[in-house]
PDB file of C-alpha atoms in Angstrom:
ATOM      1  CA  UNK A   1      43.717  40.699 150.289  1.00 45.00           C
ATOM      2  CA  UNK A   2      40.239  41.999 149.465  1.00 53.00           C
ATOM      3  CA  UNK A   3      41.318  42.648 145.870  1.00 57.00           C
ATOM      4  CA  UNK A   4      41.737  38.897 145.336  1.00 58.00           C
ATOM      5  CA  UNK A   5      38.256  37.930 146.588  1.00 63.00           C
ATOM      6  CA  UNK A   6      36.480  38.232 143.189  1.00 62.00           C
ATOM      7  CA  UNK A   7      39.220  36.202 141.506  1.00 58.00           C
ATOM      8  CA  UNK A   8      39.004  33.515 144.185  1.00 61.00           C
ATOM      9  CA  UNK A   9      35.212  33.372 143.899  1.00 65.00           C
ATOM     10  CA  UNK A  10      35.451  33.084 140.106  1.00 60.00           C
ATOM     11  CA  UNK A  11      38.062  30.342 140.388  1.00 60.00           C
ATOM     12  CA  UNK A  12      35.981  28.417 142.937  1.00 63.00           C
ATOM     13  CA  UNK A  13      32.901  28.687 140.721  1.00 62.00           C
ATOM     14  CA  UNK A  14      34.911  27.500 137.732  1.00 60.00           C
ATOM     15  CA  UNK A  15      35.628  24.144 139.376  1.00 59.00           C
ATOM     16  CA  UNK A  16      31.912  23.368 139.419  1.00 63.00           C
ATOM     17  CA  UNK A  17      31.830  23.781 135.613  1.00 63.00           C
ATOM     18  CA  UNK A  18      33.074  21.358 132.999  1.00 64.00           C
ATOM     19  CA  UNK A  19      36.748  20.812 132.102  1.00 70.00           C
ATOM     20  CA  UNK A  20      36.567  23.105 129.063  1.00 67.00           C
ATOM     21  CA  UNK A  21      35.464  26.056 131.208  1.00 67.00           C
ATOM     22  CA  UNK A  22      37.895  25.183 134.018  1.00 66.00           C
ATOM     23  CA  UNK A  23      40.857  25.178 131.656  1.00 70.00           C
ATOM     24  CA  UNK A  24      40.071  28.546 130.133  1.00 71.00           C
ATOM     25  CA  UNK A  25      39.324  30.203 133.471  1.00 67.00           C
ATOM     26  CA  UNK A  26      42.571  28.815 134.919  1.00 69.00           C
ATOM     27  CA  UNK A  27      44.529  30.387 132.058  1.00 70.00           C
ATOM     28  CA  UNK A  28      42.729  33.715 132.425  1.00 70.00           C
ATOM     29  CA  UNK A  29      43.183  33.685 136.209  1.00 67.00           C
ATOM     30  CA  UNK A  30      46.914  33.113 135.828  1.00 69.00           C
ATOM     31  CA  UNK A  31      47.120  36.021 133.389  1.00 67.00           C
ATOM     32  CA  UNK A  32      45.151  38.268 135.760  1.00 67.00           C
ATOM     33  CA  UNK A  33      47.439  37.375 138.665  1.00 67.00           C
ATOM     34  CA  UNK A  34      50.486  38.131 136.499  1.00 66.00           C
ATOM     35  CA  UNK A  35      49.148  41.557 135.550  1.00 65.00           C
ATOM     36  CA  UNK A  36      48.228  42.312 139.169  1.00 64.00           C
ATOM     37  CA  UNK A  37      51.778  41.426 140.258  1.00 64.00           C
ATOM     38  CA  UNK A  38      53.433  43.395 137.490  1.00 65.00           C
ATOM     39  CA  UNK A  39      51.576  46.652 138.159  1.00 61.00           C
ATOM     40  CA  UNK A  40      50.091  46.878 141.664  1.00 61.00           C
ATOM     41  CA  UNK A  41      49.875  50.659 141.261  1.00 60.00           C
ATOM     42  CA  UNK A  42      49.174  51.706 137.688  1.00 52.00           C
ATOM     43  CA  UNK A  43      48.773  55.367 138.599  1.00 44.00           C
ATOM     44  CA  UNK A  44      52.539  55.853 139.024  1.00 44.00           C
ATOM     45  CA  UNK A  45      53.270  54.831 135.440  1.00 45.00           C
ATOM     46  CA  UNK A  46      51.186  57.411 133.609  1.00 42.00           C
ATOM     47  CA  UNK A  47      54.048  59.720 132.674  1.00 40.00           C
ATOM     48  CA  UNK A  48      57.588  59.177 131.487  1.00 44.00           C
ATOM     49  CA  UNK A  49      58.813  61.085 134.566  1.00 45.00           C
ATOM     50  CA  UNK A  50      57.393  58.317 136.744  1.00 45.00           C
ATOM     51  CA  UNK A  51      60.014  56.007 135.260  1.00 46.00           C
ATOM     52  CA  UNK A  52      62.761  57.978 137.024  1.00 48.00           C
ATOM     53  CA  UNK A  53      60.732  58.589 140.192  1.00 49.00           C
ATOM     54  CA  UNK A  54      60.030  54.918 140.832  1.00 49.00           C
ATOM     55  CA  UNK A  55      63.483  53.688 139.891  1.00 52.00           C
ATOM     56  CA  UNK A  56      64.174  52.677 136.311  1.00 52.00           C
ATOM     57  CA  UNK A  57      65.215  49.075 136.938  1.00 54.00           C
ATOM     58  CA  UNK A  58      62.175  48.239 139.058  1.00 62.00           C
ATOM     59  CA  UNK A  59      59.723  49.673 136.561  1.00 61.00           C
ATOM     60  CA  UNK A  60      61.561  48.102 133.635  1.00 62.00           C
ATOM     61  CA  UNK A  61      61.439  44.677 135.265  1.00 64.00           C
ATOM     62  CA  UNK A  62      57.714  45.092 135.899  1.00 63.00           C
ATOM     63  CA  UNK A  63      57.164  46.053 132.275  1.00 63.00           C
ATOM     64  CA  UNK A  64      59.064  42.946 131.144  1.00 63.00           C
ATOM     65  CA  UNK A  65      56.967  40.775 133.463  1.00 62.00           C
ATOM     66  CA  UNK A  66      53.793  42.437 132.214  1.00 62.00           C
ATOM     67  CA  UNK A  67      54.680  41.872 128.562  1.00 64.00           C
ATOM     68  CA  UNK A  68      56.275  38.425 128.652  1.00 65.00           C
ATOM     69  CA  UNK A  69      54.581  36.494 131.433  1.00 63.00           C
ATOM     70  CA  UNK A  70      51.024  36.674 130.060  1.00 64.00           C
ATOM     71  CA  UNK A  71      52.317  35.580 126.655  1.00 66.00           C
ATOM     72  CA  UNK A  72      54.057  32.595 128.242  1.00 66.00           C
ATOM     73  CA  UNK A  73      51.118  31.745 130.506  1.00 65.00           C
ATOM     74  CA  UNK A  74      48.455  32.115 127.834  1.00 67.00           C
ATOM     75  CA  UNK A  75      50.541  30.507 125.104  1.00 68.00           C
ATOM     76  CA  UNK A  76      51.528  27.566 127.272  1.00 69.00           C
ATOM     77  CA  UNK A  77      48.029  27.130 128.654  1.00 69.00           C
ATOM     78  CA  UNK A  78      46.373  27.274 125.258  1.00 72.00           C
ATOM     79  CA  UNK A  79      48.956  24.916 123.772  1.00 73.00           C
ATOM     80  CA  UNK A  80      48.353  22.443 126.594  1.00 73.00           C
ATOM     81  CA  UNK A  81      44.594  22.677 126.070  1.00 74.00           C
ATOM     82  CA  UNK A  82      44.995  22.139 122.321  1.00 75.00           C
ATOM     83  CA  UNK A  83      47.170  19.077 122.890  1.00 77.00           C
ATOM     84  CA  UNK A  84      44.698  17.676 125.400  1.00 76.00           C
ATOM     85  CA  UNK A  85      41.780  18.205 123.024  1.00 76.00           C
ATOM     86  CA  UNK A  86      43.695  16.634 120.128  1.00 76.00           C
ATOM     87  CA  UNK A  87      44.602  13.595 122.230  1.00 76.00           C
ATOM     88  CA  UNK A  88      41.002  13.266 123.380  1.00 74.00           C
ATOM     89  CA  UNK A  89      39.892  13.294 119.749  1.00 70.00           C
ATOM     90  CA  UNK A  90      42.274  10.462 118.813  1.00 63.00           C
ATOM     91  CA  UNK A  91      40.656   7.856 121.022  1.00 55.00           C
ATOM     92  CA  UNK A  92      42.956   8.058 124.056  1.00 53.00           C
ATOM     93  CA  UNK A  93      46.201   6.649 122.783  1.00 53.00           C
ATOM     94  CA  UNK A  94      45.151   4.517 119.845  1.00 52.00           C
ATOM     95  CA  UNK A  95      47.586   4.668 116.965  1.00 53.00           C
ATOM     96  CA  UNK A  96      45.975   5.859 113.757  1.00 55.00           C
ATOM     97  CA  UNK A  97      46.006   3.345 110.932  1.00 54.00           C
ATOM     98  CA  UNK A  98      46.440   0.367 113.275  1.00 51.00           C
ATOM     99  CA  UNK A  99      42.851  -0.366 114.289  1.00 49.00           C
TER     100      UNK A  99
END
């Protein structure tokens, strides 16, 4: 659990900042948690032989999680932030051209 302390401290500090900073740190924290889950022990994946030693399916599933989950988390988070910023710039629900 001690490995998560810096991430928790960073996340707690982020909530004292503005919404722009909070949103970006939330996305980065989710990506960091995903990477930490996917490869808790990076040393066993240095060689190709480690693939057989650790069990091919387990390592393959971790590689898939490592490659796809951050893309989904970051892409979804950034898309949500872009939509929120665009809506904020439009005057909170006013229809353009009908002032």
